[in-house]
Amino acid sequence: MIDLFSGLDAWVLVSLLLALFFVLAFEFINGFHDTANAVATVIYTKAMPPHLAVFFSGVFNFLGVLLGGVGVAYAIVHLLPVELLINVNTGHGLAMVFSLLAAAITWNLGTWYFGIPASSSHTLIGSILGVGLANALINDIPLADGVNWQKAIDIGASLVFSPMAGFLVAALVLIGLKWWRPLSKMHKTPDQRRKLDDKKHPPFWNRLVLVISAMAVSFVHGSNDGQKGIGLIMLVLIGIVPAQFVLDLGSSTYQIERTRDATLHLNQFYQRNHETLGEFLSLGKSVPEDLPGKFRCNPQQTEPTINSLLGTLKGVSDYHSLTSEQRIEVRRYLLCLDDTAKKVGKLPGLDKREKSDLDKLRKDLTATTEYAPFWVILAVALALGLGTMVGWKRVVLTIGEKIGKQGMTYAQGMSAQITTATMIGFANIFSLPVSTTHVLSSGVAGTMVANKSGLQGGTVRTILMAWVLTLPATVALSAGLFWLASIALGS
């Protein structure tokens, strides 16, 4: 790892270390900001003592990051338009990274201080969107091209609908439990359990389910939210020291050949569908010198891009053998080809089998660009895990007592946690970032309505206000910071 940073100018090295510190600080804050969402129910219901609940939550968050993969990480990265991702330079990278991190950390700390269960996912996504929009304004790019709007819509839909689904599913689970065991002790609150049964802890089976589901929420939180930190660090590394990180320098000969084969097969795919795609891709019309422009990926330049990529990779068995400029070019070609393939996949005229083949080619094409070194994953896992072990008290009371007009029953806690763990697990499968905060708090609200406990209007309004304001506030904050940073750095 150390040799990757050798030979850097002192100011670049300091900037890089500072940026990495900022990302890990964001993940640490994310840990203690969102810990309560994973442990609120087991602490409130006294299924686990606070110190044990927080410790094991930290452990499972750590494991979630280590085992979660990088699908969500690159879903976050690709919120930025491909043009911004392919044009890497140190000054621009610094402005982008510090702006979005400063905005995200500021909002996260503010909402945590006031005990508001705001979403770190919304915070980060708003910050990235702000940078993309500000970059478009600075470089006279149409706002429609300033952000990968399709990816933003997909992620936005998951962030909007997941709390609604959490509310509904948790309510249905609770209704099912009440129908199945209407007289069970699981429908008591901790206060009722202590007064009526003179017992401090939940019944054994209820306690076991609460503990297991809380650890499951911690694990999926780590595997989803931790990946956001991984994506941020990769943005930092690619933006500040592109020569070392634009491609996975640890790629094996087989992986490089797989990338080259995917490029060849992509070309064959386009020729096979010449009648449908010929005009869109200008097949057979491009001149050899017509390569992707510095700031643009043009579908009509696909053929020369493929030829240039194959020429650069010819005989290459180790990315270390490429010069720094060649590595940056290879990544630019790969991202442009992937971007064009994504657009082709949405065109009418291709059957489902062809679209499925295209999706597989895209995965092989980007296999050596969408990666994360193990040390990055480990660093994020440690930051999130350690952050999880502090700062939980401010939000636990909000989740347990201030959402509903009555305290939470054991059954409500189980319903909300099982729903949250399941929904975030499915989101991980489809590489969609979701908010643990909003899924769990809306799940608790759903169980309160299903239990006819009522909702506390003040708390619900505060949570909804944070939900509504987070995106516009972080977009504006990060955009302003990026504009100022760009001016200061002369980008």
CSV table of C-alpha atoms in Angstrom, one decimal:
chain,number,residue,atom,x,y,z
A,1,MET,CA,0.0,0.0,0.0
A,2,ILE,CA,2.7,2.5,1.0
A,3,ASP,CA,4.5,2.2,-2.4
A,4,LEU,CA,1.3,3.4,-4.1
A,5,PHE,CA,1.9,6.9,-2.6
A,6,SER,CA,5.6,7.1,-3.1
A,7,GLY,CA,6.9,9.9,-5.4
A,8,LEU,CA,3.9,12.2,-4.7
A,9,ASP,CA,4.5,15.9,-4.2
A,10,ALA,CA,4.3,16.9,-0.5
A,11,TRP,CA,1.1,19.0,-1.0
A,12,VAL,CA,-0.6,16.2,-2.9
A,13,LEU,CA,0.3,13.7,-0.1
A,14,VAL,CA,-1.0,16.0,2.6
A,15,SER,CA,-4.2,16.7,0.7
A,16,LEU,CA,-4.7,13.0,0.1
A,17,LEU,CA,-4.2,12.1,3.8
A,18,LEU,CA,-6.5,14.9,4.8
A,19,ALA,CA,-9.2,13.7,2.3
A,20,LEU,CA,-8.9,10.1,3.6
A,21,PHE,CA,-9.2,11.4,7.2
A,22,PHE,CA,-12.4,13.3,6.2
A,23,VAL,CA,-13.9,10.2,4.6
A,24,LEU,CA,-13.1,8.0,7.6
A,25,ALA,CA,-14.4,10.8,9.9
A,26,PHE,CA,-17.7,10.7,7.9
A,27,GLU,CA,-17.9,7.0,8.3
A,28,PHE,CA,-17.1,7.3,12.1
A,29,ILE,CA,-19.9,9.9,12.4
A,30,ASN,CA,-22.2,7.7,10.3
A,31,GLY,CA,-21.5,4.9,12.8
A,32,PHE,CA,-22.5,6.9,15.9
A,33,HIS,CA,-25.2,8.8,14.0
A,34,ASP,CA,-27.0,5.6,12.9
A,35,THR,CA,-26.1,3.3,15.7
A,36,ALA,CA,-29.3,4.0,17.5
A,37,ASN,CA,-31.3,2.7,14.5
A,38,ALA,CA,-29.7,-0.7,14.9
A,39,VAL,CA,-29.7,-0.9,18.8
A,40,ALA,CA,-32.6,1.3,19.8
A,41,THR,CA,-35.1,-1.5,20.2
A,42,VAL,CA,-32.9,-3.9,22.0
A,43,ILE,CA,-31.8,-1.2,24.4
A,44,TYR,CA,-35.2,0.3,24.9
A,45,THR,CA,-36.8,-3.2,25.4
A,46,LYS,CA,-33.9,-4.2,27.7
A,47,ALA,CA,-33.2,-7.2,25.6
A,48,MET,CA,-29.5,-6.3,25.8
A,49,PRO,CA,-27.6,-4.0,28.1
A,50,PRO,CA,-26.5,-0.8,26.2
A,51,HIS,CA,-22.8,-1.5,26.4
A,52,LEU,CA,-23.2,-5.0,25.0
A,53,ALA,CA,-25.7,-4.0,22.3
A,54,VAL,CA,-23.5,-1.2,21.1
A,55,PHE,CA,-20.3,-3.4,21.1
A,56,PHE,CA,-21.9,-6.2,19.1
A,57,SER,CA,-23.6,-3.8,16.8
A,58,GLY,CA,-20.1,-2.4,16.1
A,59,VAL,CA,-18.8,-5.9,15.4
A,60,PHE,CA,-21.6,-6.7,13.0
A,61,ASN,CA,-21.3,-3.3,11.2
A,62,PHE,CA,-17.6,-4.1,10.8
A,63,LEU,CA,-18.4,-7.6,9.3
A,64,GLY,CA,-21.1,-6.1,7.1
A,65,VAL,CA,-18.6,-3.7,5.5
A,66,LEU,CA,-16.0,-6.5,5.0
A,67,LEU,CA,-18.4,-8.9,3.3
A,68,GLY,CA,-20.8,-6.4,1.6
A,69,GLY,CA,-19.0,-6.1,-1.8
A,70,VAL,CA,-18.8,-2.8,-3.8
A,71,GLY,CA,-22.1,-2.7,-5.7
A,72,VAL,CA,-23.6,0.0,-3.6
A,73,ALA,CA,-20.3,1.9,-3.5
A,74,TYR,CA,-20.3,2.3,-7.3
A,75,ALA,CA,-24.0,3.0,-7.4
A,76,ILE,CA,-23.1,6.1,-5.4
A,77,VAL,CA,-20.0,6.9,-7.5
A,78,HIS,CA,-22.0,6.8,-10.7
A,79,LEU,CA,-24.4,9.5,-9.5
A,80,LEU,CA,-21.7,11.7,-11.0
A,81,PRO,CA,-21.9,11.9,-14.8
A,82,VAL,CA,-19.3,9.8,-16.7
A,83,GLU,CA,-17.8,13.0,-18.1
A,84,LEU,CA,-16.8,14.1,-14.6
A,85,LEU,CA,-15.5,10.7,-13.7
A,86,ILE,CA,-13.2,10.3,-16.8
A,87,ASN,CA,-11.6,13.8,-16.5
A,88,VAL,CA,-9.4,13.3,-13.4
A,89,ASN,CA,-6.9,15.9,-12.2
A,90,THR,CA,-5.6,16.6,-8.7
A,91,GLY,CA,-7.0,20.1,-8.3
A,92,HIS,CA,-10.5,19.2,-9.5
A,93,GLY,CA,-10.5,16.0,-7.4
A,94,LEU,CA,-9.6,17.9,-4.3
A,95,ALA,CA,-12.3,20.5,-4.8
A,96,MET,CA,-14.9,17.7,-5.5
A,97,VAL,CA,-13.9,15.5,-2.5
A,98,PHE,CA,-13.6,18.2,0.2
A,99,SER,CA,-16.8,20.0,-0.9
A,100,LEU,CA,-19.0,16.9,-0.7
A,101,LEU,CA,-17.4,15.6,2.5
A,102,ALA,CA,-17.6,19.0,4.3
A,103,ALA,CA,-21.3,19.3,3.4
A,104,ALA,CA,-22.1,15.7,4.5
A,105,ILE,CA,-20.2,15.9,7.8
A,106,THR,CA,-21.7,19.3,8.7
A,107,TRP,CA,-25.3,18.1,8.2
A,108,ASN,CA,-24.7,14.8,9.9
A,109,LEU,CA,-23.2,16.4,13.0
A,110,GLY,CA,-26.0,19.0,13.2
A,111,THR,CA,-28.9,16.5,13.0
A,112,TRP,CA,-27.1,14.1,15.4
A,113,TYR,CA,-26.6,17.0,17.9
A,114,PHE,CA,-30.3,17.7,18.0
A,115,GLY,CA,-31.2,14.0,18.2
A,116,ILE,CA,-33.0,13.9,14.8
A,117,PRO,CA,-32.9,10.5,13.1
A,118,ALA,CA,-31.8,12.0,9.7
A,119,SER,CA,-30.4,9.9,6.9
A,120,SER,CA,-26.7,9.7,6.2
A,121,SER,CA,-27.6,8.2,2.8
A,122,HIS,CA,-29.7,11.3,1.9
A,123,THR,CA,-26.9,13.5,3.2
A,124,LEU,CA,-24.2,11.9,1.1
A,125,ILE,CA,-26.3,11.7,-2.1
A,126,GLY,CA,-27.4,15.3,-1.7
A,127,SER,CA,-23.7,16.3,-1.4
A,128,ILE,CA,-22.7,14.4,-4.5
A,129,LEU,CA,-25.6,15.9,-6.5
A,130,GLY,CA,-24.6,19.3,-5.4
A,131,VAL,CA,-21.0,18.8,-6.7
A,132,GLY,CA,-22.3,17.5,-10.0
A,133,LEU,CA,-24.7,20.4,-10.6
A,134,ALA,CA,-22.1,23.0,-9.5
A,135,ASN,CA,-19.5,21.4,-11.9
A,136,ALA,CA,-22.1,21.7,-14.7
A,137,LEU,CA,-22.6,25.4,-14.0
A,138,ILE,CA,-18.9,26.1,-13.8
A,139,ASN,CA,-18.0,24.3,-17.0
A,140,ASP,CA,-21.1,25.5,-19.0
A,141,ILE,CA,-22.5,22.0,-19.2
A,142,PRO,CA,-26.3,21.6,-19.5
A,143,LEU,CA,-27.8,20.8,-16.1
A,144,ALA,CA,-29.4,17.8,-17.7
A,145,ASP,CA,-25.9,16.4,-18.1
A,146,GLY,CA,-24.5,17.6,-14.8
A,147,VAL,CA,-25.7,14.5,-12.9
A,148,ASN,CA,-26.4,11.0,-14.0
A,149,TRP,CA,-30.2,11.6,-13.6
A,150,GLN,CA,-31.2,8.0,-14.4
A,151,LYS,CA,-29.1,6.7,-11.5
A,152,ALA,CA,-30.3,9.6,-9.3
A,153,ILE,CA,-33.9,8.7,-10.1
A,154,ASP,CA,-33.3,5.0,-9.3
A,155,ILE,CA,-31.6,5.8,-6.0
A,156,GLY,CA,-34.2,8.5,-5.2
A,157,ALA,CA,-37.0,6.0,-5.8
A,158,SER,CA,-35.4,3.5,-3.4
A,159,LEU,CA,-34.9,6.3,-0.8
A,160,VAL,CA,-38.5,7.5,-1.1
A,161,PHE,CA,-40.3,4.1,-1.3
A,162,SER,CA,-38.3,2.2,1.2
A,163,PRO,CA,-39.7,4.2,4.2
A,164,MET,CA,-43.2,3.8,2.9
A,165,ALA,CA,-42.7,0.1,2.4
A,166,GLY,CA,-41.1,-0.1,5.9
A,167,PHE,CA,-44.2,1.6,7.4
A,168,LEU,CA,-46.6,-0.8,5.7
A,169,VAL,CA,-44.6,-4.1,6.1
A,170,ALA,CA,-43.8,-3.5,9.7
A,171,ALA,CA,-47.5,-2.7,10.4
A,172,LEU,CA,-48.6,-5.9,8.6
A,173,VAL,CA,-46.0,-8.0,10.5
A,174,LEU,CA,-47.3,-6.6,13.8
A,175,ILE,CA,-50.9,-7.3,12.8
A,176,GLY,CA,-49.9,-10.9,11.9
A,177,LEU,CA,-48.3,-11.3,15.4
A,178,LYS,CA,-51.4,-10.0,17.1
A,179,TRP,CA,-53.6,-12.3,15.1
A,180,TRP,CA,-51.3,-15.3,15.8
A,181,ARG,CA,-50.7,-14.7,19.5
A,182,PRO,CA,-53.2,-12.0,20.7
A,183,LEU,CA,-52.5,-12.7,24.4
A,184,SER,CA,-48.8,-13.2,24.3
A,185,LYS,CA,-46.5,-11.2,26.6
A,186,MET,CA,-44.7,-9.9,23.5
A,187,HIS,CA,-47.5,-7.3,23.3
A,188,LYS,CA,-46.4,-5.7,26.5
A,189,THR,CA,-44.1,-2.6,26.8
A,190,PRO,CA,-41.0,-2.8,29.1
A,191,ASP,CA,-42.9,-0.7,31.7
A,192,GLN,CA,-45.9,-3.1,31.7
A,193,ARG,CA,-43.6,-6.1,31.9
A,194,ARG,CA,-41.9,-4.7,34.9
A,195,LYS,CA,-45.1,-3.6,36.7
A,196,LEU,CA,-47.3,-6.6,35.9
A,197,ASP,CA,-44.8,-9.5,35.8
A,198,ASP,CA,-42.0,-7.9,38.0
A,199,LYS,CA,-39.5,-8.8,35.3
A,200,LYS,CA,-36.9,-6.6,33.7
A,201,HIS,CA,-36.2,-8.4,30.5
A,202,PRO,CA,-38.5,-9.6,27.6
A,203,PRO,CA,-39.6,-13.3,27.5
A,204,PHE,CA,-36.8,-15.5,26.3
A,205,TRP,CA,-38.0,-16.1,22.7
A,206,ASN,CA,-38.9,-12.5,22.2
A,207,ARG,CA,-35.5,-11.4,23.6
A,208,LEU,CA,-33.7,-13.8,21.2
A,209,VAL,CA,-35.5,-12.5,18.2
A,210,LEU,CA,-34.9,-8.9,19.2
A,211,VAL,CA,-31.2,-9.6,19.6
A,212,ILE,CA,-30.8,-11.5,16.4
A,213,SER,CA,-32.8,-9.0,14.3
A,214,ALA,CA,-30.8,-6.1,15.9
A,215,MET,CA,-27.5,-7.7,14.8
A,216,ALA,CA,-29.0,-8.4,11.4
A,217,VAL,CA,-29.9,-4.7,11.1
A,218,SER,CA,-26.3,-3.8,12.1
A,219,PHE,CA,-24.9,-6.2,9.5
A,220,VAL,CA,-27.0,-4.9,6.6
A,221,HIS,CA,-26.4,-1.3,7.8
A,222,GLY,CA,-22.6,-2.0,7.5
A,223,SER,CA,-22.9,-3.7,4.1
A,224,ASN,CA,-25.0,-0.8,2.7
A,225,ASP,CA,-23.8,2.3,4.5
A,226,GLY,CA,-20.2,1.1,4.7
A,227,GLN,CA,-20.1,0.8,0.9
A,228,LYS,CA,-20.9,4.5,0.6
A,229,GLY,CA,-17.6,5.2,2.5
A,230,ILE,CA,-15.8,2.8,0.2
A,231,GLY,CA,-17.2,4.7,-2.9
A,232,LEU,CA,-16.1,8.0,-1.4
A,233,ILE,CA,-12.5,6.8,-0.8
A,234,MET,CA,-12.3,5.5,-4.3
A,235,LEU,CA,-13.5,9.0,-5.5
A,236,VAL,CA,-10.7,10.4,-3.4
A,237,LEU,CA,-8.0,8.1,-4.7
A,238,ILE,CA,-9.0,8.4,-8.3
A,239,GLY,CA,-9.4,12.2,-8.1
A,240,ILE,CA,-6.2,12.9,-6.3
A,241,VAL,CA,-3.8,10.2,-7.4
A,242,PRO,CA,-5.4,8.8,-10.6
A,243,ALA,CA,-2.3,7.1,-12.0
A,244,GLN,CA,-2.3,4.6,-9.1
A,245,PHE,CA,-6.0,3.9,-8.8
A,246,VAL,CA,-7.9,4.5,-12.1
A,247,LEU,CA,-7.4,0.8,-12.7
A,248,ASP,CA,-7.0,-2.1,-10.4
A,249,LEU,CA,-3.2,-2.6,-10.6
A,250,GLY,CA,-3.6,-5.9,-8.8
A,251,SER,CA,-5.6,-7.3,-11.7
A,252,SER,CA,-4.4,-10.7,-12.9
A,253,THR,CA,-3.6,-11.5,-16.5
A,254,TYR,CA,-6.9,-13.4,-16.7
A,255,GLN,CA,-8.8,-10.4,-15.5
A,256,ILE,CA,-7.1,-8.1,-18.1
A,257,GLU,CA,-7.8,-10.7,-20.8
A,258,ARG,CA,-11.4,-10.8,-19.7
A,259,THR,CA,-11.6,-7.1,-20.1
A,260,ARG,CA,-10.1,-7.3,-23.6
A,261,ASP,CA,-12.4,-10.2,-24.6
A,262,ALA,CA,-15.4,-8.2,-23.3
A,263,THR,CA,-14.3,-5.3,-25.6
A,264,LEU,CA,-14.0,-7.7,-28.6
A,265,HIS,CA,-17.4,-9.3,-27.9
A,266,LEU,CA,-18.9,-5.8,-27.5
A,267,ASN,CA,-17.7,-4.9,-31.0
A,268,GLN,CA,-19.2,-8.2,-32.3
A,269,PHE,CA,-22.4,-7.4,-30.5
A,270,TYR,CA,-22.7,-4.1,-32.2
A,271,GLN,CA,-21.8,-5.5,-35.7
A,272,ARG,CA,-24.4,-8.2,-35.1
A,273,ASN,CA,-27.1,-5.6,-34.4
A,274,HIS,CA,-25.8,-3.2,-37.1
A,275,GLU,CA,-29.3,-2.8,-38.6
A,276,THR,CA,-30.7,-1.6,-35.2
A,277,LEU,CA,-27.7,0.3,-33.8
A,278,GLY,CA,-25.8,1.4,-37.0
A,279,GLU,CA,-27.2,5.0,-37.0
A,280,PHE,CA,-27.0,5.6,-33.3
A,281,LEU,CA,-23.4,4.4,-33.2
A,282,SER,CA,-22.4,5.7,-36.6
A,283,LEU,CA,-21.0,2.2,-37.3
A,284,GLY,CA,-18.5,2.2,-40.2
A,285,LYS,CA,-18.5,6.0,-40.5
A,286,SER,CA,-16.1,7.1,-37.8
A,287,VAL,CA,-12.5,8.0,-38.8
A,288,PRO,CA,-9.6,6.3,-36.9
A,289,GLU,CA,-8.5,9.6,-35.2
A,290,ASP,CA,-12.0,10.3,-33.9
A,291,LEU,CA,-11.5,9.4,-30.2
A,292,PRO,CA,-13.6,10.3,-27.2
A,293,GLY,CA,-13.2,14.0,-26.4
A,294,LYS,CA,-11.7,15.1,-23.1
A,295,PHE,CA,-15.0,16.1,-21.6
A,296,ARG,CA,-17.5,13.9,-23.5
A,297,CYS,CA,-18.4,10.3,-24.2
A,298,ASN,CA,-20.1,10.2,-27.7
A,299,PRO,CA,-21.8,7.0,-28.8
A,300,GLN,CA,-20.8,7.9,-32.4
A,301,GLN,CA,-17.2,7.4,-31.4
A,302,THR,CA,-17.7,3.9,-30.2
A,303,GLU,CA,-15.8,2.1,-32.9
A,304,PRO,CA,-12.6,4.2,-32.7
A,305,THR,CA,-12.8,3.9,-28.9
A,306,ILE,CA,-12.9,0.1,-29.1
A,307,ASN,CA,-10.0,0.1,-31.6
A,308,SER,CA,-7.9,2.4,-29.4
A,309,LEU,CA,-8.6,0.3,-26.3
A,310,LEU,CA,-7.7,-2.9,-28.0
A,311,GLY,CA,-4.6,-1.4,-29.3
A,312,THR,CA,-3.5,-0.1,-25.9
A,313,LEU,CA,-4.2,-3.5,-24.2
A,314,LYS,CA,-2.6,-5.6,-26.9
A,315,GLY,CA,0.0,-7.8,-25.2
A,316,VAL,CA,-0.6,-6.3,-21.8
A,317,SER,CA,-0.6,-8.9,-19.0
A,318,ASP,CA,0.0,-6.4,-16.1
A,319,TYR,CA,-1.4,-2.9,-15.8
A,320,HIS,CA,1.9,-1.8,-14.2
A,321,SER,CA,3.4,-2.0,-17.7
A,322,LEU,CA,1.2,0.8,-18.8
A,323,THR,CA,2.3,4.4,-18.4
A,324,SER,CA,0.2,6.7,-16.1
A,325,GLU,CA,-1.3,8.4,-19.1
A,326,GLN,CA,-2.2,5.0,-20.7
A,327,ARG,CA,-3.9,3.9,-17.5
A,328,ILE,CA,-6.1,7.0,-17.4
A,329,GLU,CA,-6.9,6.6,-21.1
A,330,VAL,CA,-7.9,2.9,-20.6
A,331,ARG,CA,-10.2,3.8,-17.8
A,332,ARG,CA,-11.7,6.6,-19.9
A,333,TYR,CA,-12.3,4.3,-22.8
A,334,LEU,CA,-13.8,1.6,-20.5
A,335,LEU,CA,-16.2,4.1,-18.8
A,336,CYS,CA,-17.3,5.6,-22.1
A,337,LEU,CA,-17.9,2.2,-23.7
A,338,ASP,CA,-19.9,1.2,-20.6
A,339,ASP,CA,-21.9,4.4,-20.7
A,340,THR,CA,-22.7,3.9,-24.4
A,341,ALA,CA,-23.6,0.2,-23.7
A,342,LYS,CA,-26.0,1.4,-21.0
A,343,LYS,CA,-27.7,3.8,-23.4
A,344,VAL,CA,-27.9,1.1,-26.1
A,345,GLY,CA,-29.6,-1.3,-23.6
A,346,LYS,CA,-32.5,1.2,-23.4
A,347,LEU,CA,-33.0,1.5,-27.1
A,348,PRO,CA,-36.1,-0.1,-28.7
A,349,GLY,CA,-35.4,-2.9,-31.1
A,350,LEU,CA,-33.2,-5.2,-29.0
A,351,ASP,CA,-34.8,-8.4,-27.7
A,352,LYS,CA,-34.4,-9.5,-24.0
A,353,ARG,CA,-31.7,-12.0,-24.8
A,354,GLU,CA,-29.6,-9.4,-26.5
A,355,LYS,CA,-30.1,-7.0,-23.6
A,356,SER,CA,-29.1,-9.7,-21.1
A,357,ASP,CA,-25.9,-10.4,-23.1
A,358,LEU,CA,-25.1,-6.7,-23.1
A,359,ASP,CA,-25.5,-6.5,-19.3
A,360,LYS,CA,-23.1,-9.3,-18.9
A,361,LEU,CA,-20.6,-7.7,-21.2
A,362,ARG,CA,-20.8,-4.4,-19.2
A,363,LYS,CA,-19.9,-6.3,-16.0
A,364,ASP,CA,-16.9,-7.8,-17.6
A,365,LEU,CA,-15.9,-4.5,-19.1
A,366,THR,CA,-15.8,-2.6,-15.8
A,367,ALA,CA,-14.4,-5.5,-13.7
A,368,THR,CA,-11.0,-3.8,-13.3
A,369,THR,CA,-12.4,-0.3,-12.8
A,370,GLU,CA,-15.1,-1.0,-10.2
A,371,TYR,CA,-13.0,-2.3,-7.4
A,372,ALA,CA,-11.7,-1.4,-3.9
A,373,PRO,CA,-8.4,-2.4,-2.4
A,374,PHE,CA,-8.7,-4.5,0.8
A,375,TRP,CA,-7.1,-1.8,2.9
A,376,VAL,CA,-9.8,0.6,1.9
A,377,ILE,CA,-12.6,-1.8,2.9
A,378,LEU,CA,-10.8,-2.6,6.2
A,379,ALA,CA,-10.3,1.1,7.0
A,380,VAL,CA,-14.0,1.9,6.4
A,381,ALA,CA,-15.1,-1.2,8.4
A,382,LEU,CA,-13.0,0.0,11.4
A,383,ALA,CA,-14.2,3.6,11.2
A,384,LEU,CA,-17.9,2.5,11.0
A,385,GLY,CA,-17.5,-0.2,13.6
A,386,LEU,CA,-15.7,2.1,16.1
A,387,GLY,CA,-18.2,5.0,15.4
A,388,THR,CA,-21.0,2.6,16.2
A,389,MET,CA,-19.7,2.1,19.7
A,390,VAL,CA,-20.2,5.8,20.7
A,391,GLY,CA,-22.9,8.4,20.5
A,392,TRP,CA,-26.0,6.2,20.6
A,393,LYS,CA,-28.0,7.8,23.4
A,394,ARG,CA,-29.3,10.9,21.7
A,395,VAL,CA,-31.5,8.9,19.2
A,396,VAL,CA,-32.5,5.8,21.2
A,397,LEU,CA,-35.1,7.7,23.2
A,398,THR,CA,-36.6,9.2,20.0
A,399,ILE,CA,-37.0,5.8,18.4
A,400,GLY,CA,-38.3,4.0,21.6
A,401,GLU,CA,-40.7,6.6,23.1
A,402,LYS,CA,-41.1,9.7,21.0
A,403,ILE,CA,-42.5,8.4,17.8
A,404,GLY,CA,-45.6,6.8,19.3
A,405,LYS,CA,-47.8,8.2,22.1
A,406,GLN,CA,-47.1,5.0,24.1
A,407,GLY,CA,-43.9,3.1,24.6
A,408,MET,CA,-42.8,0.4,22.2
A,409,THR,CA,-43.9,-3.2,22.8
A,410,TYR,CA,-41.6,-6.2,22.2
A,411,ALA,CA,-43.7,-7.2,19.2
A,412,GLN,CA,-43.4,-3.8,17.7
A,413,GLY,CA,-39.6,-3.8,18.2
A,414,MET,CA,-39.4,-7.3,16.5
A,415,SER,CA,-41.6,-6.2,13.6
A,416,ALA,CA,-39.7,-3.0,12.9
A,417,GLN,CA,-36.3,-4.7,13.1
A,418,ILE,CA,-37.2,-7.8,11.0
A,419,THR,CA,-38.7,-5.5,8.4
A,420,THR,CA,-35.6,-3.2,8.3
A,421,ALA,CA,-33.1,-6.1,8.1
A,422,THR,CA,-35.0,-7.8,5.3
A,423,MET,CA,-35.6,-4.6,3.2
A,424,ILE,CA,-32.0,-3.4,3.4
A,425,GLY,CA,-30.8,-7.0,2.6
A,426,PHE,CA,-32.8,-6.9,-0.6
A,427,ALA,CA,-31.5,-3.4,-1.4
A,428,ASN,CA,-28.0,-4.8,-1.2
A,429,ILE,CA,-28.8,-7.5,-3.6
A,430,PHE,CA,-29.9,-4.9,-6.2
A,431,SER,CA,-27.0,-2.5,-5.3
A,432,LEU,CA,-29.4,0.3,-4.1
A,433,PRO,CA,-28.4,2.6,-1.3
A,434,VAL,CA,-31.2,3.0,1.3
A,435,SER,CA,-31.6,4.8,4.6
A,436,THR,CA,-31.5,2.5,7.7
A,437,THR,CA,-32.7,5.5,9.7
A,438,HIS,CA,-35.8,6.1,7.6
A,439,VAL,CA,-36.7,2.4,7.1
A,440,LEU,CA,-36.5,1.7,10.9
A,441,SER,CA,-38.2,4.9,12.1
A,442,SER,CA,-41.0,4.5,9.6
A,443,GLY,CA,-41.3,0.8,10.6
A,444,VAL,CA,-41.7,1.9,14.2
A,445,ALA,CA,-44.3,4.4,13.2
A,446,GLY,CA,-46.1,1.7,11.2
A,447,THR,CA,-46.3,-0.5,14.2
A,448,MET,CA,-47.5,2.3,16.4
A,449,VAL,CA,-50.4,2.9,13.9
A,450,ALA,CA,-51.1,-0.8,13.7
A,451,ASN,CA,-51.1,-1.1,17.5
A,452,LYS,CA,-53.4,1.9,17.7
A,453,SER,CA,-50.9,3.7,19.9
A,454,GLY,CA,-51.0,6.9,17.9
A,455,LEU,CA,-48.1,9.0,16.8
A,456,GLN,CA,-46.5,12.0,18.4
A,457,GLY,CA,-47.0,14.8,15.9
A,458,GLY,CA,-44.0,16.8,17.0
A,459,THR,CA,-41.5,14.0,16.6
A,460,VAL,CA,-42.9,12.8,13.3
A,461,ARG,CA,-42.9,16.4,11.9
A,462,THR,CA,-39.3,16.8,12.9
A,463,ILE,CA,-38.2,13.5,11.3
A,464,LEU,CA,-40.2,14.4,8.1
A,465,MET,CA,-38.7,17.9,8.0
A,466,ALA,CA,-35.2,16.4,8.2
A,467,TRP,CA,-36.2,14.0,5.5
A,468,VAL,CA,-37.5,16.8,3.2
A,469,LEU,CA,-34.7,19.3,3.9
A,470,THR,CA,-31.7,17.0,3.8
A,471,LEU,CA,-31.4,16.8,0.0
A,472,PRO,CA,-31.9,20.5,-0.8
A,473,ALA,CA,-29.7,21.6,2.1
A,474,THR,CA,-26.8,19.3,1.3
A,475,VAL,CA,-27.1,20.0,-2.5
A,476,ALA,CA,-26.9,23.8,-1.8
A,477,LEU,CA,-24.1,23.4,0.7
A,478,SER,CA,-21.9,21.1,-1.3
A,479,ALA,CA,-22.5,23.1,-4.5
A,480,GLY,CA,-21.5,26.4,-2.8
A,481,LEU,CA,-18.4,24.8,-1.3
A,482,PHE,CA,-17.4,23.3,-4.7
A,483,TRP,CA,-17.8,26.6,-6.4
A,484,LEU,CA,-15.6,28.4,-3.8
A,485,ALA,CA,-13.0,25.5,-3.9
A,486,SER,CA,-12.9,25.6,-7.7
A,487,ILE,CA,-12.2,29.3,-7.6
A,488,ALA,CA,-9.6,29.0,-5.0
A,489,LEU,CA,-7.8,26.2,-6.8
A,490,GLY,CA,-8.2,27.8,-10.2
A,491,SER,CA,-10.1,24.7,-11.6
